[in-house]
Amino acid sequence: MSVLSPLRHLPDQARRALRGALGWMLLAAMLDGLAGLALVPLILAWFDQQSVQPSALLLLGLTLLQALVSYVAQRRGYLAGAGLAAGLVSQMVQHLPRLPLARQGQLEDLVRGPVFNSMGIPAHLLAPLVTALVTPTMVVLGLFFIEPRLALALALAYLPLFALLRWAGRRSLALEQLRQKVDRRAGQLLQTFAQQQALIRSAGDAGQGQLALRQALHEQH
């Protein structure tokens, strides 16, 4: 399954906007790596007491081009975020008639929370992720043409780092899922405890309900 396959559930316009923004982000990250590689001939020319003008012009050109492409990618990310939120709202509206009346009141909180926050994903989360993956890869690939041994050492060092980051990501995901599960349980107990106040007061025994609620709240910490 492709990484972008979940986007098929979005409207065509939102999907095209996300893919377009991703393309500009990839180009900006590649130019960032090339600009970093342009420092190598500049430094070598400086220490060899040769003319640094060609290398400096190359670095300046790549830097300006990367800044321009990065600006376009950022704007495309904002537009893609707006399209993503609009697509999610559109899908929610289509599923609205299928929901029971008791759950339709929760849609307002859903739109204000996760759907609204999704607008920042392309510009603020996707772009740094693409840069963190593509730019070092471009630097390592470029170093193979300049200093193969150094590039090989960096590539070998990347493998344990990638494994560590992958483990940390899975660990963070597991902890986040556990936290959400505990929060849902605490919320359900709190709602049940509040709804049954009349029955608890008439029975004169609120100790068991309070104990379960306190235990659920304690698990959140």
Coordinates of C-alpha atoms in Angstrom, one line a residue:
M1 CA 0.0 0.0 0.0
S2 CA 1.3 3.4 -1.0
V3 CA 2.1 6.1 1.6
L4 CA -0.4 8.4 -0.1
S5 CA -3.1 5.8 -0.5
P6 CA -5.1 7.0 2.5
L7 CA -5.6 10.3 0.5
R8 CA -7.9 8.5 -1.9
H9 CA -10.7 9.1 0.6
L10 CA -10.4 12.9 0.2
P11 CA -12.0 14.9 -2.6
D12 CA -10.0 15.1 -5.8
Q13 CA -9.2 18.8 -5.3
A14 CA -7.8 18.3 -1.8
R15 CA -5.8 15.3 -2.9
R16 CA -4.3 17.2 -5.8
A17 CA -3.4 20.1 -3.5
L18 CA -1.6 17.8 -1.1
R19 CA 0.4 16.1 -3.8
G20 CA 1.3 19.4 -5.4
A21 CA 2.5 20.7 -2.0
L22 CA 4.5 17.5 -1.4
G23 CA 6.2 17.9 -4.8
W24 CA 7.4 21.5 -4.0
M25 CA 8.5 20.3 -0.5
L26 CA 10.6 17.6 -2.1
L27 CA 12.2 20.1 -4.5
A28 CA 13.0 22.5 -1.7
A29 CA 14.6 19.7 0.4
M30 CA 16.7 18.6 -2.6
L31 CA 17.9 22.1 -3.2
D32 CA 18.7 22.5 0.4
G33 CA 21.0 19.4 0.2
L34 CA 22.6 20.7 -3.0
A35 CA 23.3 24.1 -1.3
G36 CA 25.0 22.2 1.5
L37 CA 27.2 20.4 -1.0
A38 CA 28.1 23.7 -2.6
L39 CA 30.0 24.6 0.5
V40 CA 32.6 21.9 -0.2
P41 CA 34.2 23.5 -3.3
L42 CA 33.9 26.9 -1.6
I43 CA 35.9 25.7 1.5
L44 CA 38.4 23.8 -0.7
A45 CA 39.0 26.9 -2.8
W46 CA 39.4 29.0 0.3
F47 CA 42.1 26.8 1.9
D48 CA 43.8 26.3 -1.4
Q49 CA 44.0 30.0 -1.9
Q50 CA 42.2 29.9 -5.2
S51 CA 39.4 32.1 -6.5
V52 CA 36.2 31.5 -4.5
Q53 CA 34.0 33.6 -6.8
P54 CA 32.6 30.6 -8.9
S55 CA 31.9 28.6 -5.8
A56 CA 30.4 31.5 -4.0
L57 CA 28.1 32.4 -6.9
L58 CA 27.0 28.7 -7.1
L59 CA 26.2 28.7 -3.4
L60 CA 24.4 32.0 -3.6
G61 CA 22.3 30.9 -6.6
L62 CA 21.3 27.6 -5.0
T63 CA 20.5 29.4 -1.7
L64 CA 18.3 32.0 -3.4
L65 CA 16.6 29.3 -5.5
Q66 CA 16.0 27.1 -2.4
A67 CA 14.5 30.1 -0.6
L68 CA 12.1 30.8 -3.4
V69 CA 11.1 27.2 -3.8
S70 CA 10.7 26.9 0.0
Y71 CA 8.4 29.9 0.0
V72 CA 6.2 28.4 -2.7
A73 CA 6.2 25.1 -0.9
Q74 CA 5.1 26.8 2.3
R75 CA 2.3 28.6 0.6
R76 CA 1.2 25.4 -1.1
G77 CA 1.3 23.8 2.3
Y78 CA -1.1 26.3 3.7
L79 CA -3.5 25.9 0.7
A80 CA -3.3 22.2 1.0
G81 CA -4.1 22.4 4.7
A82 CA -7.2 24.4 4.0
G83 CA -8.2 21.9 1.3
L84 CA -7.5 19.0 3.7
A85 CA -9.8 20.5 6.3
A86 CA -12.5 21.3 3.7
G87 CA -12.3 17.8 2.4
L88 CA -12.6 16.3 5.9
V89 CA -15.7 18.5 6.6
S90 CA -17.2 17.4 3.2
Q91 CA -16.7 13.7 4.1
M92 CA -18.3 14.3 7.5
V93 CA -21.3 16.0 6.0
Q94 CA -21.8 13.0 3.6
H95 CA -21.7 10.6 6.6
L96 CA -23.9 12.8 8.8
P97 CA -27.3 11.1 7.8
R98 CA -25.9 7.7 8.8
L99 CA -25.0 8.8 12.4
P100 CA -27.5 8.4 15.2
L101 CA -28.9 11.6 16.7
A102 CA -27.0 11.1 19.9
R103 CA -23.6 11.3 18.1
Q104 CA -24.4 14.2 15.8
G105 CA -23.9 16.6 18.6
Q106 CA -20.3 15.6 18.9
L107 CA -19.4 16.8 15.3
E108 CA -19.0 20.3 16.5
D109 CA -16.2 19.3 18.9
L110 CA -14.7 17.1 16.2
V111 CA -14.6 20.0 13.7
R112 CA -13.1 22.4 16.3
G113 CA -10.5 19.9 17.4
P114 CA -8.9 17.3 15.0
V115 CA -10.3 18.7 11.8
F116 CA -9.3 22.3 12.5
N117 CA -5.9 21.2 13.7
S118 CA -5.4 19.2 10.5
M119 CA -5.0 22.4 8.6
G120 CA -1.4 22.8 10.0
I121 CA -0.3 19.3 9.0
P122 CA 1.0 20.0 5.5
A123 CA 2.8 23.2 6.2
H124 CA 4.1 22.6 9.8
L125 CA 4.5 18.9 10.0
L126 CA 4.9 17.5 6.5
A127 CA 7.5 20.0 5.3
P128 CA 9.9 19.4 8.2
L129 CA 9.5 15.7 7.8
V130 CA 10.3 15.8 4.1
T131 CA 13.3 18.1 4.8
A132 CA 14.6 15.8 7.5
L133 CA 14.5 12.8 5.2
V134 CA 15.5 14.2 1.8
T135 CA 18.1 16.7 2.6
P136 CA 20.6 14.3 4.4
T137 CA 20.0 11.8 1.7
M138 CA 21.0 14.3 -1.0
V139 CA 24.1 15.3 1.0
V140 CA 25.2 11.6 1.3
L141 CA 24.6 10.9 -2.3
G142 CA 26.5 14.0 -3.4
L143 CA 29.4 13.1 -1.1
F144 CA 29.8 9.8 -3.0
F145 CA 31.0 11.9 -6.0
I146 CA 33.3 14.0 -3.8
E147 CA 34.6 11.7 -1.0
P148 CA 33.2 8.2 -1.2
R149 CA 34.7 7.0 2.1
L150 CA 33.1 9.8 4.0
A151 CA 29.8 9.2 2.3
L152 CA 30.0 5.5 3.1
A153 CA 30.7 6.2 6.7
L154 CA 27.7 8.5 6.9
A155 CA 25.5 6.0 5.2
L156 CA 26.5 3.3 7.6
A157 CA 25.9 5.6 10.6
Y158 CA 22.4 6.4 9.2
L159 CA 21.3 2.8 9.6
P160 CA 21.4 2.5 13.4
L161 CA 20.0 6.1 13.6
F162 CA 17.1 5.1 11.4
A163 CA 16.4 2.0 13.6
L164 CA 16.5 4.2 16.7
L165 CA 14.2 6.7 15.3
R166 CA 11.8 4.0 14.1
W167 CA 11.8 2.4 17.6
A168 CA 11.2 5.8 19.2
G169 CA 8.3 6.5 16.8
R170 CA 6.6 3.3 17.6
R171 CA 7.2 3.8 21.3
S172 CA 5.7 7.3 21.1
L173 CA 2.7 6.0 19.1
A174 CA 2.1 3.2 21.7
L175 CA 2.3 5.7 24.6
E176 CA -0.1 8.1 22.8
Q177 CA -2.6 5.4 22.2
L178 CA -2.4 4.3 25.8
R179 CA -3.0 7.9 26.9
Q180 CA -6.0 8.2 24.7
K181 CA -7.4 5.0 26.0
V182 CA -7.0 6.1 29.6
D183 CA -8.5 9.5 28.8
R184 CA -11.5 7.9 27.2
R185 CA -12.1 5.6 30.1
A186 CA -11.8 8.5 32.6
G187 CA -14.2 10.5 30.5
Q188 CA -16.7 7.7 30.4
L189 CA -16.5 7.1 34.1
L190 CA -16.9 10.8 34.8
Q191 CA -19.9 11.0 32.6
T192 CA -21.5 7.9 34.1
F193 CA -20.8 9.2 37.6
A194 CA -22.4 12.6 36.8
Q195 CA -25.5 11.0 35.2
Q196 CA -26.1 8.6 38.2
Q197 CA -25.8 11.3 40.9
A198 CA -29.5 11.1 41.7
L199 CA -29.4 7.3 42.1
I200 CA -26.2 7.4 44.1
R201 CA -27.6 10.0 46.5
S202 CA -30.8 8.1 47.0
A203 CA -28.8 4.9 47.7
G204 CA -26.5 6.8 50.1
D205 CA -23.4 5.0 48.7
A206 CA -21.1 6.9 46.5
G207 CA -17.8 5.3 47.7
Q208 CA -17.5 2.7 44.9
G209 CA -18.2 5.1 42.1
Q210 CA -15.8 7.7 43.5
L211 CA -13.1 5.1 44.0
A212 CA -13.3 4.0 40.3
L213 CA -13.3 7.6 39.2
R214 CA -10.3 8.5 41.3
Q215 CA -8.4 5.4 40.0
A216 CA -9.2 6.4 36.4
L217 CA -8.0 10.0 37.0
H218 CA -4.9 8.7 38.7
E219 CA -4.0 6.6 35.7
Q220 CA -3.9 9.7 33.5
H221 CA -0.7 10.7 35.4

